[in-house]
mmCIF file with all atom_site columns, C-alpha atoms in Angstrom:
data_model
loop_
_atom_site.group_PDB
_atom_site.id
_atom_site.type_symbol
_atom_site.label_atom_id
_atom_site.label_alt_id
_atom_site.label_comp_id
_atom_site.label_asym_id
_atom_site.label_entity_id
_atom_site.label_seq_id
_atom_site.pdbx_PDB_ins_code
_atom_site.Cartn_x
_atom_site.Cartn_y
_atom_site.Cartn_z
_atom_site.occupancy
_atom_site.B_iso_or_equiv
_atom_site.pdbx_formal_charge
_atom_site.auth_seq_id
_atom_site.auth_comp_id
_atom_site.auth_asym_id
_atom_site.auth_atom_id
_atom_site.pdbx_PDB_model_num
ATOM 1   C CA . MET Y 1 1   ? 95.714  91.120  95.058  1.00 42.00 ? 1349 MET Y CA 1
ATOM 2   C CA . ALA Y 1 2   ? 97.531  94.461  95.105  1.00 54.00 ? 1350 ALA Y CA 1
ATOM 3   C CA . GLU Y 1 3   ? 100.394 95.123  92.609  1.00 75.00 ? 1351 GLU Y CA 1
ATOM 4   C CA . PHE Y 1 4   ? 102.510 96.550  95.379  1.00 82.00 ? 1352 PHE Y CA 1
ATOM 5   C CA . ASP Y 1 5   ? 102.826 95.749  99.167  1.00 84.00 ? 1353 ASP Y CA 1
ATOM 6   C CA . PHE Y 1 6   ? 104.069 98.805  100.967 1.00 89.00 ? 1354 PHE Y CA 1
ATOM 7   C CA . THR Y 1 7   ? 103.965 97.211  104.395 1.00 88.00 ? 1355 THR Y CA 1
ATOM 8   C CA . ILE Y 1 8   ? 107.713 96.877  103.558 1.00 89.00 ? 1356 ILE Y CA 1
ATOM 9   C CA . LEU Y 1 9   ? 107.961 100.422 104.604 1.00 93.00 ? 1357 LEU Y CA 1
ATOM 10  C CA . ARG Y 1 10  ? 107.079 99.461  108.185 1.00 92.00 ? 1358 ARG Y CA 1
ATOM 11  C CA . GLU Y 1 11  ? 109.665 96.803  108.206 1.00 89.00 ? 1359 GLU Y CA 1
ATOM 12  C CA . LEU Y 1 12  ? 112.334 99.167  106.680 1.00 92.00 ? 1360 LEU Y CA 1
ATOM 13  C CA . ARG Y 1 13  ? 111.337 101.808 109.336 1.00 93.00 ? 1361 ARG Y CA 1
ATOM 14  C CA . LYS Y 1 14  ? 111.620 99.472  112.242 1.00 92.00 ? 1362 LYS Y CA 1
ATOM 15  C CA . ARG Y 1 15  ? 114.829 97.921  111.107 1.00 90.00 ? 1363 ARG Y CA 1
ATOM 16  C CA . SER Y 1 16  ? 116.275 101.572 110.889 1.00 92.00 ? 1364 SER Y CA 1
ATOM 17  C CA . GLY Y 1 17  ? 114.853 102.267 114.401 1.00 94.00 ? 1365 GLY Y CA 1
ATOM 18  C CA . LEU Y 1 18  ? 112.792 105.156 113.296 1.00 95.00 ? 1366 LEU Y CA 1
ATOM 19  C CA . SER Y 1 19  ? 109.366 106.401 114.098 1.00 95.00 ? 1367 SER Y CA 1
ATOM 20  C CA . ILE Y 1 20  ? 106.869 107.356 111.442 1.00 95.00 ? 1368 ILE Y CA 1
ATOM 21  C CA . GLY Y 1 21  ? 107.332 110.892 112.707 1.00 95.00 ? 1369 GLY Y CA 1
ATOM 22  C CA . GLU Y 1 22  ? 111.158 110.650 112.123 1.00 96.00 ? 1370 GLU Y CA 1
ATOM 23  C CA . VAL Y 1 23  ? 110.678 109.310 108.568 1.00 96.00 ? 1371 VAL Y CA 1
ATOM 24  C CA . SER Y 1 24  ? 108.286 112.080 107.846 1.00 96.00 ? 1372 SER Y CA 1
ATOM 25  C CA . ALA Y 1 25  ? 110.581 114.592 108.963 1.00 96.00 ? 1373 ALA Y CA 1
ATOM 26  C CA . GLY Y 1 26  ? 113.486 113.130 107.023 1.00 96.00 ? 1374 GLY Y CA 1
ATOM 27  C CA . SER Y 1 27  ? 111.593 112.729 103.873 1.00 96.00 ? 1375 SER Y CA 1
ATOM 28  C CA . GLY Y 1 28  ? 109.050 115.488 103.990 1.00 96.00 ? 1376 GLY Y CA 1
ATOM 29  C CA . VAL Y 1 29  ? 106.231 113.089 103.446 1.00 96.00 ? 1377 VAL Y CA 1
ATOM 30  C CA . SER Y 1 30  ? 103.360 113.482 106.005 1.00 95.00 ? 1378 SER Y CA 1
ATOM 31  C CA . ALA Y 1 31  ? 103.010 110.865 108.863 1.00 95.00 ? 1379 ALA Y CA 1
ATOM 32  C CA . ALA Y 1 32  ? 99.486  110.383 107.630 1.00 95.00 ? 1380 ALA Y CA 1
ATOM 33  C CA . VAL Y 1 33  ? 100.490 109.194 104.090 1.00 95.00 ? 1381 VAL Y CA 1
ATOM 34  C CA . ILE Y 1 34  ? 103.286 107.161 105.563 1.00 95.00 ? 1382 ILE Y CA 1
ATOM 35  C CA . SER Y 1 35  ? 100.926 105.384 107.897 1.00 94.00 ? 1383 SER Y CA 1
ATOM 36  C CA . LYS Y 1 36  ? 98.436  104.744 104.970 1.00 94.00 ? 1384 LYS Y CA 1
ATOM 37  C CA . LEU Y 1 37  ? 101.282 103.349 102.765 1.00 93.00 ? 1385 LEU Y CA 1
ATOM 38  C CA . GLU Y 1 38  ? 102.463 101.021 105.558 1.00 93.00 ? 1386 GLU Y CA 1
ATOM 39  C CA . ARG Y 1 39  ? 98.681  99.672  105.830 1.00 91.00 ? 1387 ARG Y CA 1
ATOM 40  C CA . ASN Y 1 40  ? 98.377  99.548  101.905 1.00 88.00 ? 1388 ASN Y CA 1
ATOM 41  C CA . ARG Y 1 41  ? 95.467  102.196 102.267 1.00 90.00 ? 1389 ARG Y CA 1
ATOM 42  C CA . THR Y 1 42  ? 97.000  104.364 99.537  1.00 89.00 ? 1390 THR Y CA 1
ATOM 43  C CA . ARG Y 1 43  ? 99.300  104.441 96.411  1.00 87.00 ? 1391 ARG Y CA 1
ATOM 44  C CA . ALA Y 1 44  ? 102.359 106.381 96.226  1.00 86.00 ? 1392 ALA Y CA 1
ATOM 45  C CA . GLU Y 1 45  ? 103.491 108.859 93.838  1.00 90.00 ? 1393 GLU Y CA 1
ATOM 46  C CA . LEU Y 1 46  ? 107.010 108.567 92.323  1.00 90.00 ? 1394 LEU Y CA 1
ATOM 47  C CA . ASP Y 1 47  ? 108.212 111.625 94.162  1.00 94.00 ? 1395 ASP Y CA 1
ATOM 48  C CA . THR Y 1 48  ? 106.984 110.203 97.488  1.00 95.00 ? 1396 THR Y CA 1
ATOM 49  C CA . LEU Y 1 49  ? 108.791 106.970 96.800  1.00 93.00 ? 1397 LEU Y CA 1
ATOM 50  C CA . TYR Y 1 50  ? 111.899 108.954 95.930  1.00 94.00 ? 1398 TYR Y CA 1
ATOM 51  C CA . ARG Y 1 51  ? 111.873 110.933 99.206  1.00 95.00 ? 1399 ARG Y CA 1
ATOM 52  C CA . LEU Y 1 52  ? 110.872 107.815 101.295 1.00 96.00 ? 1400 LEU Y CA 1
ATOM 53  C CA . ALA Y 1 53  ? 113.683 105.704 99.674  1.00 95.00 ? 1401 ALA Y CA 1
ATOM 54  C CA . ARG Y 1 54  ? 116.268 108.368 100.512 1.00 95.00 ? 1402 ARG Y CA 1
ATOM 55  C CA . VAL Y 1 55  ? 115.567 108.061 104.292 1.00 96.00 ? 1403 VAL Y CA 1
ATOM 56  C CA . PHE Y 1 56  ? 116.521 104.285 104.029 1.00 94.00 ? 1404 PHE Y CA 1
ATOM 57  C CA . GLY Y 1 57  ? 119.651 104.896 101.894 1.00 93.00 ? 1405 GLY Y CA 1
ATOM 58  C CA . ILE Y 1 58  ? 118.112 103.066 98.910  1.00 93.00 ? 1406 ILE Y CA 1
ATOM 59  C CA . THR Y 1 59  ? 116.726 104.179 95.432  1.00 92.00 ? 1407 THR Y CA 1
ATOM 60  C CA . ALA Y 1 60  ? 113.194 104.582 94.520  1.00 91.00 ? 1408 ALA Y CA 1
ATOM 61  C CA . ALA Y 1 61  ? 113.531 101.672 92.173  1.00 89.00 ? 1409 ALA Y CA 1
ATOM 62  C CA . GLU Y 1 62  ? 114.868 99.441  94.871  1.00 89.00 ? 1410 GLU Y CA 1
ATOM 63  C CA . LEU Y 1 63  ? 111.979 100.438 97.225  1.00 91.00 ? 1411 LEU Y CA 1
ATOM 64  C CA . LEU Y 1 64  ? 109.396 99.762  94.346  1.00 87.00 ? 1412 LEU Y CA 1
ATOM 65  C CA . SER Y 1 65  ? 111.146 96.431  93.747  1.00 83.00 ? 1413 SER Y CA 1
ATOM 66  C CA . LEU Y 1 66  ? 110.842 95.504  97.404  1.00 86.00 ? 1414 LEU Y CA 1
ATOM 67  C CA . ALA Y 1 67  ? 107.270 96.372  97.439  1.00 86.00 ? 1415 ALA Y CA 1
ATOM 68  C CA . GLU Y 1 68  ? 106.291 94.254  94.407  1.00 80.00 ? 1416 GLU Y CA 1
ATOM 69  C CA . ALA Y 1 69  ? 103.678 91.699  95.551  1.00 59.00 ? 1417 ALA Y CA 1
ATOM 70  C CA . ARG Y 1 70  ? 105.676 88.598  94.450  1.00 57.00 ? 1418 ARG Y CA 1
ATOM 71  C CA . LEU Y 1 71  ? 108.004 87.916  97.395  1.00 62.00 ? 1419 LEU Y CA 1
ATOM 72  C CA . SER Y 1 72  ? 109.976 85.077  95.628  1.00 70.00 ? 1420 SER Y CA 1
ATOM 73  C CA . HIS Y 1 73  ? 110.909 83.969  92.188  1.00 73.00 ? 1421 HIS Y CA 1
ATOM 74  C CA . PRO Y 1 74  ? 111.295 80.153  91.957  1.00 79.00 ? 1422 PRO Y CA 1
ATOM 75  C CA . LEU Y 1 75  ? 113.306 78.757  88.893  1.00 83.00 ? 1423 LEU Y CA 1
ATOM 76  C CA . LYS Y 1 76  ? 113.897 75.346  87.742  1.00 91.00 ? 1424 LYS Y CA 1
ATOM 77  C CA . ALA Y 1 77  ? 117.531 74.359  86.878  1.00 93.00 ? 1425 ALA Y CA 1
ATOM 78  C CA . THR Y 1 78  ? 118.636 73.732  83.320  1.00 94.00 ? 1426 THR Y CA 1
ATOM 79  C CA . ALA Y 1 79  ? 121.331 71.283  82.506  1.00 95.00 ? 1427 ALA Y CA 1
ATOM 80  C CA . HIS Y 1 80  ? 124.056 71.515  79.819  1.00 93.00 ? 1428 HIS Y CA 1
ATOM 81  C CA . ARG Y 1 81  ? 127.669 70.595  79.028  1.00 92.00 ? 1429 ARG Y CA 1
ATOM 82  C CA . ASN Y 1 82  ? 130.470 73.169  78.322  1.00 90.00 ? 1430 ASN Y CA 1
ATOM 83  C CA . GLU Y 1 83  ? 133.487 71.091  77.105  1.00 91.00 ? 1431 GLU Y CA 1
ATOM 84  C CA . ASP Y 1 84  ? 134.158 68.418  79.714  1.00 93.00 ? 1432 ASP Y CA 1
ATOM 85  C CA . PHE Y 1 85  ? 132.193 70.073  82.542  1.00 95.00 ? 1433 PHE Y CA 1
ATOM 86  C CA . LEU Y 1 86  ? 128.481 69.132  83.317  1.00 96.00 ? 1434 LEU Y CA 1
ATOM 87  C CA . PHE Y 1 87  ? 126.412 71.967  84.604  1.00 96.00 ? 1435 PHE Y CA 1
ATOM 88  C CA . ARG Y 1 88  ? 123.108 72.654  86.222  1.00 97.00 ? 1436 ARG Y CA 1
ATOM 89  C CA . GLU Y 1 89  ? 122.216 76.311  86.109  1.00 95.00 ? 1437 GLU Y CA 1
ATOM 90  C CA . ILE Y 1 90  ? 119.619 78.821  87.518  1.00 94.00 ? 1438 ILE Y CA 1
ATOM 91  C CA . ASN Y 1 91  ? 119.831 82.345  86.045  1.00 88.00 ? 1439 ASN Y CA 1
ATOM 92  C CA . TYR Y 1 92  ? 118.326 85.574  87.754  1.00 83.00 ? 1440 TYR Y CA 1
ATOM 93  C CA . ARG Y 1 93  ? 118.691 89.112  86.714  1.00 77.00 ? 1441 ARG Y CA 1
ATOM 94  C CA . ASN Y 1 94  ? 121.485 89.831  89.027  1.00 82.00 ? 1442 ASN Y CA 1
ATOM 95  C CA . ILE Y 1 95  ? 123.140 86.477  89.502  1.00 89.00 ? 1443 ILE Y CA 1
ATOM 96  C CA . ARG Y 1 96  ? 123.893 83.252  87.522  1.00 91.00 ? 1444 ARG Y CA 1
ATOM 97  C CA . CYS Y 1 97  ? 124.452 80.212  89.734  1.00 95.00 ? 1445 CYS Y CA 1
ATOM 98  C CA . LEU Y 1 98  ? 126.090 77.070  88.186  1.00 95.00 ? 1446 LEU Y CA 1
ATOM 99  C CA . HIS Y 1 99  ? 126.828 73.783  89.897  1.00 98.00 ? 1447 HIS Y CA 1
ATOM 100 C CA . ALA Y 1 100 ? 129.376 71.935  87.942  1.00 97.00 ? 1448 ALA Y CA 1
ATOM 101 C CA . LYS Y 1 101 ? 130.768 68.330  88.129  1.00 98.00 ? 1449 LYS Y CA 1
ATOM 102 C CA . ALA Y 1 102 ? 133.922 67.229  86.333  1.00 98.00 ? 1450 ALA Y CA 1
ATOM 103 C CA . GLU Y 1 103 ? 136.058 64.215  86.221  1.00 98.00 ? 1451 GLU Y CA 1
ATOM 104 C CA . LYS Y 1 104 ? 139.849 64.185  86.758  1.00 98.00 ? 1452 LYS Y CA 1
ATOM 105 C CA . GLY Y 1 105 ? 141.483 65.791  83.709  1.00 97.00 ? 1453 GLY Y CA 1
ATOM 106 C CA . ALA Y 1 106 ? 138.459 67.632  82.501  1.00 97.00 ? 1454 ALA Y CA 1
ATOM 107 C CA . ARG Y 1 107 ? 139.197 71.171  81.042  1.00 96.00 ? 1455 ARG Y CA 1
ATOM 108 C CA . MET Y 1 108 ? 137.170 73.978  80.227  1.00 93.00 ? 1456 MET Y CA 1
ATOM 109 C CA . LYS Y 1 109 ? 139.178 76.693  78.396  1.00 86.00 ? 1457 LYS Y CA 1
ATOM 110 C CA . HIS Y 1 110 ? 136.486 78.769  76.767  1.00 65.00 ? 1458 HIS Y CA 1
ATOM 111 C CA . PRO Y 1 111 ? 133.583 79.354  79.193  1.00 60.00 ? 1459 PRO Y CA 1
ATOM 112 C CA . ASN Y 1 112 ? 130.717 80.754  76.878  1.00 59.00 ? 1460 ASN Y CA 1
ATOM 113 C CA . ILE Y 1 113 ? 128.571 82.220  79.460  1.00 60.00 ? 1461 ILE Y CA 1
ATOM 114 C CA . HIS Y 1 114 ? 130.405 85.422  80.403  1.00 69.00 ? 1462 HIS Y CA 1
ATOM 115 C CA . GLN Y 1 115 ? 129.280 88.942  80.591  1.00 74.00 ? 1463 GLN Y CA 1
ATOM 116 C CA . ASP Y 1 116 ? 130.688 91.908  82.447  1.00 80.00 ? 1464 ASP Y CA 1
ATOM 117 C CA . ASP Y 1 117 ? 130.368 89.912  85.733  1.00 89.00 ? 1465 ASP Y CA 1
ATOM 118 C CA . TYR Y 1 118 ? 132.252 88.941  88.825  1.00 92.00 ? 1466 TYR Y CA 1
ATOM 119 C CA . GLU Y 1 119 ? 132.973 85.189  88.812  1.00 95.00 ? 1467 GLU Y CA 1
ATOM 120 C CA . LEU Y 1 120 ? 133.211 83.332  92.045  1.00 96.00 ? 1468 LEU Y CA 1
ATOM 121 C CA . CYS Y 1 121 ? 134.410 79.807  91.950  1.00 97.00 ? 1469 CYS Y CA 1
ATOM 122 C CA . TRP Y 1 122 ? 133.836 77.663  95.130  1.00 98.00 ? 1470 TRP Y CA 1
ATOM 123 C CA . ILE Y 1 123 ? 135.132 74.130  95.205  1.00 98.00 ? 1471 ILE Y CA 1
ATOM 124 C CA . LEU Y 1 124 ? 132.793 71.771  97.000  1.00 98.00 ? 1472 LEU Y CA 1
ATOM 125 C CA . GLU Y 1 125 ? 134.690 68.553  96.432  1.00 98.00 ? 1473 GLU Y CA 1
ATOM 126 C CA . GLY Y 1 126 ? 137.939 67.730  94.914  1.00 98.00 ? 1474 GLY Y CA 1
ATOM 127 C CA . THR Y 1 127 ? 140.774 70.012  93.494  1.00 98.00 ? 1475 THR Y CA 1
ATOM 128 C CA . LEU Y 1 128 ? 140.690 72.197  90.550  1.00 98.00 ? 1476 LEU Y CA 1
ATOM 129 C CA . ARG Y 1 129 ? 143.309 74.373  88.943  1.00 98.00 ? 1477 ARG Y CA 1
ATOM 130 C CA . LEU Y 1 130 ? 142.113 77.849  87.743  1.00 97.00 ? 1478 LEU Y CA 1
ATOM 131 C CA . THR Y 1 131 ? 144.294 79.577  85.448  1.00 96.00 ? 1479 THR Y CA 1
ATOM 132 C CA . LEU Y 1 132 ? 144.172 83.526  84.773  1.00 95.00 ? 1480 LEU Y CA 1
ATOM 133 C CA . PRO Y 1 133 ? 146.270 85.639  82.624  1.00 93.00 ? 1481 PRO Y CA 1
ATOM 134 C CA . SER Y 1 134 ? 149.062 86.023  85.174  1.00 94.00 ? 1482 SER Y CA 1
ATOM 135 C CA . GLU Y 1 135 ? 148.020 83.651  87.979  1.00 96.00 ? 1483 GLU Y CA 1
ATOM 136 C CA . VAL Y 1 136 ? 147.454 80.019  88.623  1.00 98.00 ? 1484 VAL Y CA 1
ATOM 137 C CA . HIS Y 1 137 ? 145.425 78.909  91.564  1.00 98.00 ? 1485 HIS Y CA 1
ATOM 138 C CA . GLU Y 1 138 ? 144.938 75.232  92.833  1.00 98.00 ? 1486 GLU Y CA 1
ATOM 139 C CA . LEU Y 1 139 ? 141.787 75.169  94.900  1.00 98.00 ? 1487 LEU Y CA 1
ATOM 140 C CA . SER Y 1 140 ? 140.669 72.415  97.011  1.00 98.00 ? 1488 SER Y CA 1
ATOM 141 C CA . ALA Y 1 141 ? 137.305 71.547  98.831  1.00 98.00 ? 1489 ALA Y CA 1
ATOM 142 C CA . GLY Y 1 142 ? 136.132 74.613  100.765 1.00 98.00 ? 1490 GLY Y CA 1
ATOM 143 C CA . GLN Y 1 143 ? 138.214 77.211  98.887  1.00 98.00 ? 1491 GLN Y CA 1
ATOM 144 C CA . SER Y 1 144 ? 136.966 79.829  96.528  1.00 98.00 ? 1492 SER Y CA 1
ATOM 145 C CA . LEU Y 1 145 ? 138.410 82.466  94.320  1.00 98.00 ? 1493 LEU Y CA 1
ATOM 146 C CA . GLN Y 1 146 ? 136.568 85.572  93.009  1.00 96.00 ? 1494 GLN Y CA 1
ATOM 147 C CA . PHE Y 1 147 ? 137.754 87.380  89.710  1.00 95.00 ? 1495 PHE Y CA 1
ATOM 148 C CA . ASP Y 1 148 ? 136.629 89.464  86.774  1.00 92.00 ? 1496 ASP Y CA 1
ATOM 149 C CA . ALA Y 1 149 ? 134.686 87.037  84.683  1.00 90.00 ? 1497 ALA Y CA 1
ATOM 150 C CA . LEU Y 1 150 ? 135.863 88.843  81.283  1.00 88.00 ? 1498 LEU Y CA 1
ATOM 151 C CA . LEU Y 1 151 ? 139.540 87.781  81.984  1.00 90.00 ? 1499 LEU Y CA 1
ATOM 152 C CA . GLU Y 1 152 ? 140.623 84.869  80.044  1.00 91.00 ? 1500 GLU Y CA 1
ATOM 153 C CA . HIS Y 1 153 ? 140.599 81.787  82.366  1.00 94.00 ? 1501 HIS Y CA 1
ATOM 154 C CA . THR Y 1 154 ? 140.755 78.081  82.299  1.00 95.00 ? 1502 THR Y CA 1
ATOM 155 C CA . TYR Y 1 155 ? 139.419 75.458  84.552  1.00 96.00 ? 1503 TYR Y CA 1
ATOM 156 C CA . GLU Y 1 156 ? 141.056 71.981  84.950  1.00 97.00 ? 1504 GLU Y CA 1
ATOM 157 C CA . ALA Y 1 157 ? 139.986 69.258  87.256  1.00 98.00 ? 1505 ALA Y CA 1
ATOM 158 C CA . LEU Y 1 158 ? 143.027 67.851  89.008  1.00 98.00 ? 1506 LEU Y CA 1
ATOM 159 C CA . THR Y 1 159 ? 140.732 65.188  90.725  1.00 98.00 ? 1507 THR Y CA 1
ATOM 160 C CA . ASP Y 1 160 ? 137.167 64.349  90.221  1.00 98.00 ? 1508 ASP Y CA 1
ATOM 161 C CA . CYS Y 1 161 ? 135.301 67.605  91.524  1.00 97.00 ? 1509 CYS Y CA 1
ATOM 162 C CA . GLU Y 1 162 ? 132.207 69.423  92.190  1.00 98.00 ? 1510 GLU Y CA 1
ATOM 163 C CA . LEU Y 1 163 ? 131.977 73.145  92.295  1.00 98.00 ? 1511 LEU Y CA 1
ATOM 164 C CA . LEU Y 1 164 ? 129.693 76.331  92.283  1.00 98.00 ? 1512 LEU Y CA 1
ATOM 165 C CA . ILE Y 1 165 ? 130.452 79.007  89.884  1.00 96.00 ? 1513 ILE Y CA 1
ATOM 166 C CA . LEU Y 1 166 ? 128.530 82.206  90.558  1.00 95.00 ? 1514 LEU Y CA 1
ATOM 167 C CA . HIS Y 1 167 ? 128.359 85.077  88.004  1.00 92.00 ? 1515 HIS Y CA 1
ATOM 168 C CA . ILE Y 1 168 ? 127.438 88.311  89.900  1.00 92.00 ? 1516 ILE Y CA 1
ATOM 169 C CA . ARG Y 1 169 ? 126.365 91.210  87.960  1.00 87.00 ? 1517 ARG Y CA 1
ATOM 170 C CA . LYS Y 1 170 ? 128.449 94.267  88.430  1.00 86.00 ? 1518 LYS Y CA 1
ATOM 171 C CA . GLU Y 1 171 ? 126.962 97.488  89.571  1.00 73.00 ? 1519 GLU Y CA 1
ATOM 172 C CA . ASN Y 1 172 ? 126.652 100.146 86.950  1.00 59.00 ? 1520 ASN Y CA 1
ATOM 173 C CA . ARG Y 1 173 ? 129.998 101.602 86.565  1.00 50.00 ? 1521 ARG Y CA 1
ATOM 174 C CA . PHE Y 1 174 ? 128.915 105.011 85.110  1.00 43.00 ? 1522 PHE Y CA 1
#
């Protein structure tokens, strides 16, 4: 099995509505090399990846990541409790997904899983009060709120509730 599958180049090219010749002209990489890469008949140099990636508006690292042979990354959820909330969680490099259940009156004042992320709280059932430093939000089923996860915040279940909390990694700021 190949380490990298560059047939993704064909898919990127077709999605962009480009011919091999147009990708070649935009990247300076020969049409023959592009064709061989699309058929996994050759390996790409880093400079080639960089030049091809620019044509599609992505980085060489993103192109290499797309070309990794593994197309999916299955995980099994873990379970834990944080104060009065019960969680099931999966954690990938760029996102942490938490499914929570809480009974009426449950509180969570010191969430302990925060990094420099965005936090999105989506209420699936029930009603929840989410308190931020200068705001208070009452969210019911179907509503969501996104905020900076580093802000001090408190969750309080106003009724029995079920919710999803997503921690989305921020892009590099500098």
